[in-house]
Amino acid sequence: ALIDLMNDGLHTTQELTQMLYQSAQDTRGSFVETANMVSKLGTLAGEAFNNTEEIIAFTELLNKQMAISQTGTQERQAAMLQLTQAMSSGVLRGEELNSIMEQTPMIAQTIADYLGVSVGEMRNLASEGAITAEIVKNAMFWAADEIDKKYEQIPMTWADVWKSFKNTAIMALQPVLNGINWLANNIDIVAPLVLGLA
């Protein structure tokens, strides 16, 4: 439902779901977390991106940087929250930058490298409201090749294998979950029929 809300109409919801699944698998991320991040960015910060595919690509780069940094689940969620807020407001401010530097310093370093400034100078820019959502987005895509190279060197962990298994299970169970969802939404029709059969 969340994916459907932020769908730009260029793909079906099922196609987007498949793209998100593939992105989560490629970045050793959680399908649910990835879908939540993409849907939040699409709903709250859609204007910062050209289309849904760009949001998925941006999220994929974030997931890769977090894998490189070995960012834990809580830190990952905190960083994603700050980035979503920054992208939706259009500006990465001082407090948000501080949180990102704490949780995922590599993302902050990527932005600084893109701007050609030190991390200290970047703090000043953030306090002045000079780091726009466009800069954050462009920095991530600018560093995509470097991120990919570093990511490929990270060995897969058992936690990554488990996440991949969970992602696959969610996708495989989708028809069952949709059936249960339909049943729940139509219980007032189904219940009398079941009782009548009983």
PDB file of C-alpha atoms in Angstrom:
ATOM      1  CA  ALA A   1       0.000   0.000   0.000  1.00  0.00           C
ATOM      2  CA  LEU A   2       2.843   2.409   0.857  1.00  0.00           C
ATOM      3  CA  ILE A   3       4.617   1.624  -2.421  1.00  0.00           C
ATOM      4  CA  ASP A   4       1.383   2.228  -4.302  1.00  0.00           C
ATOM      5  CA  LEU A   5       0.988   5.665  -2.651  1.00  0.00           C
ATOM      6  CA  MET A   6       4.346   6.924  -3.893  1.00  0.00           C
ATOM      7  CA  ASN A   7       4.209   5.244  -7.306  1.00  0.00           C
ATOM      8  CA  ASP A   8       4.957   7.802 -10.043  1.00  0.00           C
ATOM      9  CA  GLY A   9       2.874   5.836 -12.533  1.00  0.00           C
ATOM     10  CA  LEU A  10       5.831   4.764 -14.696  1.00  0.00           C
ATOM     11  CA  HIS A  11       5.700   1.232 -13.256  1.00  0.00           C
ATOM     12  CA  THR A  12       3.070  -1.022 -11.745  1.00  0.00           C
ATOM     13  CA  THR A  13       3.186  -1.478  -7.982  1.00  0.00           C
ATOM     14  CA  GLN A  14       4.243  -5.097  -8.572  1.00  0.00           C
ATOM     15  CA  GLU A  15       7.160  -3.959 -10.775  1.00  0.00           C
ATOM     16  CA  LEU A  16       8.259  -1.482  -8.098  1.00  0.00           C
ATOM     17  CA  THR A  17       7.990  -4.183  -5.431  1.00  0.00           C
ATOM     18  CA  GLN A  18      10.238  -6.419  -7.539  1.00  0.00           C
ATOM     19  CA  MET A  19      12.739  -3.555  -8.025  1.00  0.00           C
ATOM     20  CA  LEU A  20      12.794  -2.942  -4.267  1.00  0.00           C
ATOM     21  CA  TYR A  21      13.293  -6.635  -3.581  1.00  0.00           C
ATOM     22  CA  GLN A  22      16.206  -6.780  -6.041  1.00  0.00           C
ATOM     23  CA  SER A  23      17.719  -3.632  -4.527  1.00  0.00           C
ATOM     24  CA  ALA A  24      17.486  -5.082  -0.998  1.00  0.00           C
ATOM     25  CA  GLN A  25      19.064  -8.354  -2.177  1.00  0.00           C
ATOM     26  CA  ASP A  26      21.868  -6.529  -4.025  1.00  0.00           C
ATOM     27  CA  THR A  27      22.719  -4.416  -0.977  1.00  0.00           C
ATOM     28  CA  ARG A  28      22.192  -7.057   1.749  1.00  0.00           C
ATOM     29  CA  GLY A  29      19.476  -4.853   3.183  1.00  0.00           C
ATOM     30  CA  SER A  30      16.108  -5.704   4.637  1.00  0.00           C
ATOM     31  CA  PHE A  31      13.318  -5.627   2.040  1.00  0.00           C
ATOM     32  CA  VAL A  32      10.923  -4.114   4.606  1.00  0.00           C
ATOM     33  CA  GLU A  33      13.398  -1.394   5.691  1.00  0.00           C
ATOM     34  CA  THR A  34      14.284  -0.611   2.074  1.00  0.00           C
ATOM     35  CA  ALA A  35      10.609  -0.415   1.081  1.00  0.00           C
ATOM     36  CA  ASN A  36       9.871   1.847   4.075  1.00  0.00           C
ATOM     37  CA  MET A  37      12.761   4.183   3.215  1.00  0.00           C
ATOM     38  CA  VAL A  38      11.793   4.398  -0.454  1.00  0.00           C
ATOM     39  CA  SER A  39       8.121   4.958   0.359  1.00  0.00           C
ATOM     40  CA  LYS A  40       8.976   7.692   2.903  1.00  0.00           C
ATOM     41  CA  LEU A  41      11.336   9.415   0.463  1.00  0.00           C
ATOM     42  CA  GLY A  42       8.753   9.131  -2.305  1.00  0.00           C
ATOM     43  CA  THR A  43       5.908  10.429  -0.162  1.00  0.00           C
ATOM     44  CA  LEU A  44       7.739  13.106   1.845  1.00  0.00           C
ATOM     45  CA  ALA A  45      10.592  14.093  -0.472  1.00  0.00           C
ATOM     46  CA  GLY A  46       9.391  13.101  -3.931  1.00  0.00           C
ATOM     47  CA  GLU A  47      10.181  16.569  -5.298  1.00  0.00           C
ATOM     48  CA  ALA A  48      13.886  16.018  -4.626  1.00  0.00           C
ATOM     49  CA  PHE A  49      13.953  13.157  -7.152  1.00  0.00           C
ATOM     50  CA  ASN A  50      13.140  12.833 -10.855  1.00  0.00           C
ATOM     51  CA  ASN A  51      11.259   9.537 -10.516  1.00  0.00           C
ATOM     52  CA  THR A  52      10.761   6.466  -8.337  1.00  0.00           C
ATOM     53  CA  GLU A  53      13.677   4.618  -9.955  1.00  0.00           C
ATOM     54  CA  GLU A  54      16.003   7.419  -8.842  1.00  0.00           C
ATOM     55  CA  ILE A  55      14.688   7.099  -5.272  1.00  0.00           C
ATOM     56  CA  ILE A  56      15.398   3.351  -5.331  1.00  0.00           C
ATOM     57  CA  ALA A  57      18.916   3.953  -6.753  1.00  0.00           C
ATOM     58  CA  PHE A  58      19.587   6.596  -4.050  1.00  0.00           C
ATOM     59  CA  THR A  59      18.396   4.227  -1.312  1.00  0.00           C
ATOM     60  CA  GLU A  60      20.545   1.442  -2.760  1.00  0.00           C
ATOM     61  CA  LEU A  61      23.654   3.642  -2.486  1.00  0.00           C
ATOM     62  CA  LEU A  62      22.746   4.487   1.127  1.00  0.00           C
ATOM     63  CA  ASN A  63      22.321   0.772   1.936  1.00  0.00           C
ATOM     64  CA  LYS A  64      25.715   0.008   0.378  1.00  0.00           C
ATOM     65  CA  GLN A  65      27.446   2.750   2.365  1.00  0.00           C
ATOM     66  CA  MET A  66      25.865   1.438   5.556  1.00  0.00           C
ATOM     67  CA  ALA A  67      27.037  -2.084   4.734  1.00  0.00           C
ATOM     68  CA  ILE A  68      30.576  -0.766   4.142  1.00  0.00           C
ATOM     69  CA  SER A  69      30.431   1.082   7.484  1.00  0.00           C
ATOM     70  CA  GLN A  70      28.992  -2.024   9.227  1.00  0.00           C
ATOM     71  CA  THR A  71      26.197   0.191  10.535  1.00  0.00           C
ATOM     72  CA  GLY A  72      23.931  -1.561  13.058  1.00  0.00           C
ATOM     73  CA  THR A  73      20.154  -1.722  12.718  1.00  0.00           C
ATOM     74  CA  GLN A  74      19.388   1.087  15.206  1.00  0.00           C
ATOM     75  CA  GLU A  75      22.051   3.393  13.758  1.00  0.00           C
ATOM     76  CA  ARG A  76      20.800   2.608  10.238  1.00  0.00           C
ATOM     77  CA  GLN A  77      17.226   3.534  11.190  1.00  0.00           C
ATOM     78  CA  ALA A  78      18.354   6.747  12.906  1.00  0.00           C
ATOM     79  CA  ALA A  79      20.439   7.802   9.898  1.00  0.00           C
ATOM     80  CA  MET A  80      17.604   6.985   7.493  1.00  0.00           C
ATOM     81  CA  LEU A  81      15.214   9.094   9.581  1.00  0.00           C
ATOM     82  CA  GLN A  82      17.586  12.089   9.521  1.00  0.00           C
ATOM     83  CA  LEU A  83      18.195  11.753   5.785  1.00  0.00           C
ATOM     84  CA  THR A  84      14.479  11.464   5.056  1.00  0.00           C
ATOM     85  CA  GLN A  85      13.826  14.610   7.103  1.00  0.00           C
ATOM     86  CA  ALA A  86      16.623  16.462   5.300  1.00  0.00           C
ATOM     87  CA  MET A  87      15.434  15.381   1.855  1.00  0.00           C
ATOM     88  CA  SER A  88      11.803  16.269   2.636  1.00  0.00           C
ATOM     89  CA  SER A  89      12.664  19.710   4.049  1.00  0.00           C
ATOM     90  CA  GLY A  90      15.033  20.359   1.143  1.00  0.00           C
ATOM     91  CA  VAL A  91      18.004  21.138   3.406  1.00  0.00           C
ATOM     92  CA  LEU A  92      20.452  19.118   5.517  1.00  0.00           C
ATOM     93  CA  ARG A  93      20.769  21.178   8.709  1.00  0.00           C
ATOM     94  CA  GLY A  94      23.331  21.061  11.514  1.00  0.00           C
ATOM     95  CA  GLU A  95      21.498  18.675  13.862  1.00  0.00           C
ATOM     96  CA  GLU A  96      20.691  16.249  11.079  1.00  0.00           C
ATOM     97  CA  LEU A  97      24.266  16.347   9.823  1.00  0.00           C
ATOM     98  CA  ASN A  98      25.595  15.688  13.341  1.00  0.00           C
ATOM     99  CA  SER A  99      23.363  12.649  13.668  1.00  0.00           C
ATOM    100  CA  ILE A 100      24.415  11.342  10.235  1.00  0.00           C
ATOM    101  CA  MET A 101      28.089  11.878  11.120  1.00  0.00           C
ATOM    102  CA  GLU A 102      27.551   9.895  14.309  1.00  0.00           C
ATOM    103  CA  GLN A 103      25.586   7.035  12.741  1.00  0.00           C
ATOM    104  CA  THR A 104      27.074   6.838   9.239  1.00  0.00           C
ATOM    105  CA  PRO A 105      30.239   8.932   8.917  1.00  0.00           C
ATOM    106  CA  MET A 106      30.907   7.643   5.384  1.00  0.00           C
ATOM    107  CA  ILE A 107      27.772   9.344   4.065  1.00  0.00           C
ATOM    108  CA  ALA A 108      28.833  12.633   5.641  1.00  0.00           C
ATOM    109  CA  GLN A 109      32.347  12.205   4.191  1.00  0.00           C
ATOM    110  CA  THR A 110      30.890  11.568   0.717  1.00  0.00           C
ATOM    111  CA  ILE A 111      28.977  14.866   0.891  1.00  0.00           C
ATOM    112  CA  ALA A 112      32.104  16.715   2.072  1.00  0.00           C
ATOM    113  CA  ASP A 113      34.211  15.173  -0.723  1.00  0.00           C
ATOM    114  CA  TYR A 114      31.597  16.120  -3.304  1.00  0.00           C
ATOM    115  CA  LEU A 115      31.629  19.721  -2.058  1.00  0.00           C
ATOM    116  CA  GLY A 116      35.446  19.739  -1.867  1.00  0.00           C
ATOM    117  CA  VAL A 117      35.434  20.852   1.773  1.00  0.00           C
ATOM    118  CA  SER A 118      36.529  19.421   5.103  1.00  0.00           C
ATOM    119  CA  VAL A 119      33.997  17.918   7.493  1.00  0.00           C
ATOM    120  CA  GLY A 120      34.439  20.976   9.753  1.00  0.00           C
ATOM    121  CA  GLU A 121      33.691  23.345   6.869  1.00  0.00           C
ATOM    122  CA  MET A 122      30.692  21.217   5.971  1.00  0.00           C
ATOM    123  CA  ARG A 123      29.331  21.691   9.505  1.00  0.00           C
ATOM    124  CA  ASN A 124      29.414  25.461   8.944  1.00  0.00           C
ATOM    125  CA  LEU A 125      27.646  25.090   5.601  1.00  0.00           C
ATOM    126  CA  ALA A 126      24.968  22.912   7.235  1.00  0.00           C
ATOM    127  CA  SER A 127      24.399  25.451  10.019  1.00  0.00           C
ATOM    128  CA  GLU A 128      23.865  28.091   7.316  1.00  0.00           C
ATOM    129  CA  GLY A 129      21.355  25.837   5.519  1.00  0.00           C
ATOM    130  CA  ALA A 130      23.609  25.657   2.436  1.00  0.00           C
ATOM    131  CA  ILE A 131      23.557  21.860   2.017  1.00  0.00           C
ATOM    132  CA  THR A 132      20.440  21.266  -0.055  1.00  0.00           C
ATOM    133  CA  ALA A 133      18.665  17.992  -0.768  1.00  0.00           C
ATOM    134  CA  GLU A 134      19.944  18.333  -4.350  1.00  0.00           C
ATOM    135  CA  ILE A 135      23.545  18.412  -3.057  1.00  0.00           C
ATOM    136  CA  VAL A 136      22.962  15.310  -0.890  1.00  0.00           C
ATOM    137  CA  LYS A 137      21.427  13.434  -3.833  1.00  0.00           C
ATOM    138  CA  ASN A 138      24.129  14.530  -6.299  1.00  0.00           C
ATOM    139  CA  ALA A 139      26.892  13.599  -3.842  1.00  0.00           C
ATOM    140  CA  MET A 140      25.612  10.040  -3.555  1.00  0.00           C
ATOM    141  CA  PHE A 141      25.347   9.551  -7.326  1.00  0.00           C
ATOM    142  CA  TRP A 142      28.719  11.274  -7.852  1.00  0.00           C
ATOM    143  CA  ALA A 143      30.344   8.695  -5.544  1.00  0.00           C
ATOM    144  CA  ALA A 144      28.407   5.686  -6.937  1.00  0.00           C
ATOM    145  CA  ASP A 145      31.406   3.999  -8.636  1.00  0.00           C
ATOM    146  CA  GLU A 146      33.609   4.386  -5.549  1.00  0.00           C
ATOM    147  CA  ILE A 147      30.813   3.106  -3.290  1.00  0.00           C
ATOM    148  CA  ASP A 148      30.315   0.075  -5.562  1.00  0.00           C
ATOM    149  CA  LYS A 149      34.059  -0.732  -5.538  1.00  0.00           C
ATOM    150  CA  LYS A 150      34.261  -0.616  -1.743  1.00  0.00           C
ATOM    151  CA  TYR A 151      31.013  -2.541  -1.358  1.00  0.00           C
ATOM    152  CA  GLU A 152      32.253  -5.415  -3.519  1.00  0.00           C
ATOM    153  CA  GLN A 153      35.144  -5.946  -1.087  1.00  0.00           C
ATOM    154  CA  ILE A 154      32.870  -6.483   1.930  1.00  0.00           C
ATOM    155  CA  PRO A 155      32.406 -10.198   2.663  1.00  0.00           C
ATOM    156  CA  MET A 156      28.883 -11.502   3.252  1.00  0.00           C
ATOM    157  CA  THR A 157      28.019 -12.270   6.890  1.00  0.00           C
ATOM    158  CA  TRP A 158      25.552 -14.774   8.351  1.00  0.00           C
ATOM    159  CA  ALA A 159      23.296 -11.825   9.204  1.00  0.00           C
ATOM    160  CA  ASP A 160      23.334 -10.860   5.509  1.00  0.00           C
ATOM    161  CA  VAL A 161      22.414 -14.419   4.510  1.00  0.00           C
ATOM    162  CA  TRP A 162      19.525 -14.397   7.005  1.00  0.00           C
ATOM    163  CA  LYS A 163      18.264 -11.031   5.667  1.00  0.00           C
ATOM    164  CA  SER A 164      18.388 -12.401   2.133  1.00  0.00           C
ATOM    165  CA  PHE A 165      16.410 -15.460   3.237  1.00  0.00           C
ATOM    166  CA  LYS A 166      13.790 -13.266   4.946  1.00  0.00           C
ATOM    167  CA  ASN A 167      13.488 -11.069   1.844  1.00  0.00           C
ATOM    168  CA  THR A 168      12.944 -14.138  -0.335  1.00  0.00           C
ATOM    169  CA  ALA A 169      10.363 -15.519   2.098  1.00  0.00           C
ATOM    170  CA  ILE A 170       8.418 -12.232   2.079  1.00  0.00           C
ATOM    171  CA  MET A 171       8.330 -12.189  -1.722  1.00  0.00           C
ATOM    172  CA  ALA A 172       7.355 -15.871  -1.926  1.00  0.00           C
ATOM    173  CA  LEU A 173       4.547 -15.389   0.604  1.00  0.00           C
ATOM    174  CA  GLN A 174       3.171 -12.282  -1.096  1.00  0.00           C
ATOM    175  CA  PRO A 175       0.228 -14.097  -2.768  1.00  0.00           C
ATOM    176  CA  VAL A 176      -0.716 -15.678   0.588  1.00  0.00           C
ATOM    177  CA  LEU A 177      -0.462 -12.314   2.368  1.00  0.00           C
ATOM    178  CA  ASN A 178      -2.564 -10.664  -0.359  1.00  0.00           C
ATOM    179  CA  GLY A 179      -5.164 -13.424   0.074  1.00  0.00           C
ATOM    180  CA  ILE A 180      -5.263 -12.874   3.838  1.00  0.00           C
ATOM    181  CA  ASN A 181      -5.522  -9.122   3.262  1.00  0.00           C
ATOM    182  CA  TRP A 182      -8.443  -9.630   0.844  1.00  0.00           C
ATOM    183  CA  LEU A 183     -10.101 -11.940   3.368  1.00  0.00           C
ATOM    184  CA  ALA A 184      -9.723  -9.370   6.152  1.00  0.00           C
ATOM    185  CA  ASN A 185     -11.153  -6.594   3.959  1.00  0.00           C
ATOM    186  CA  ASN A 186     -14.126  -8.754   2.914  1.00  0.00           C
ATOM    187  CA  ILE A 187     -14.829 -10.550   6.201  1.00  0.00           C
ATOM    188  CA  ASP A 188     -18.399  -9.229   6.316  1.00  0.00           C
ATOM    189  CA  ILE A 189     -19.122 -11.069   3.027  1.00  0.00           C
ATOM    190  CA  VAL A 190     -17.041 -14.183   3.733  1.00  0.00           C
ATOM    191  CA  ALA A 191     -18.119 -14.832   7.357  1.00  0.00           C
ATOM    192  CA  PRO A 192     -21.827 -15.511   6.582  1.00  0.00           C
ATOM    193  CA  LEU A 193     -20.826 -17.814   3.704  1.00  0.00           C
ATOM    194  CA  VAL A 194     -18.467 -19.794   5.944  1.00  0.00           C
ATOM    195  CA  LEU A 195     -21.087 -19.998   8.683  1.00  0.00           C
ATOM    196  CA  GLY A 196     -23.693 -21.100   6.124  1.00  0.00           C
ATOM    197  CA  LEU A 197     -21.370 -23.861   4.864  1.00  0.00           C
ATOM    198  CA  ALA A 198     -20.635 -24.926   8.443  1.00  0.00           C
TER     199      ALA A 198
END
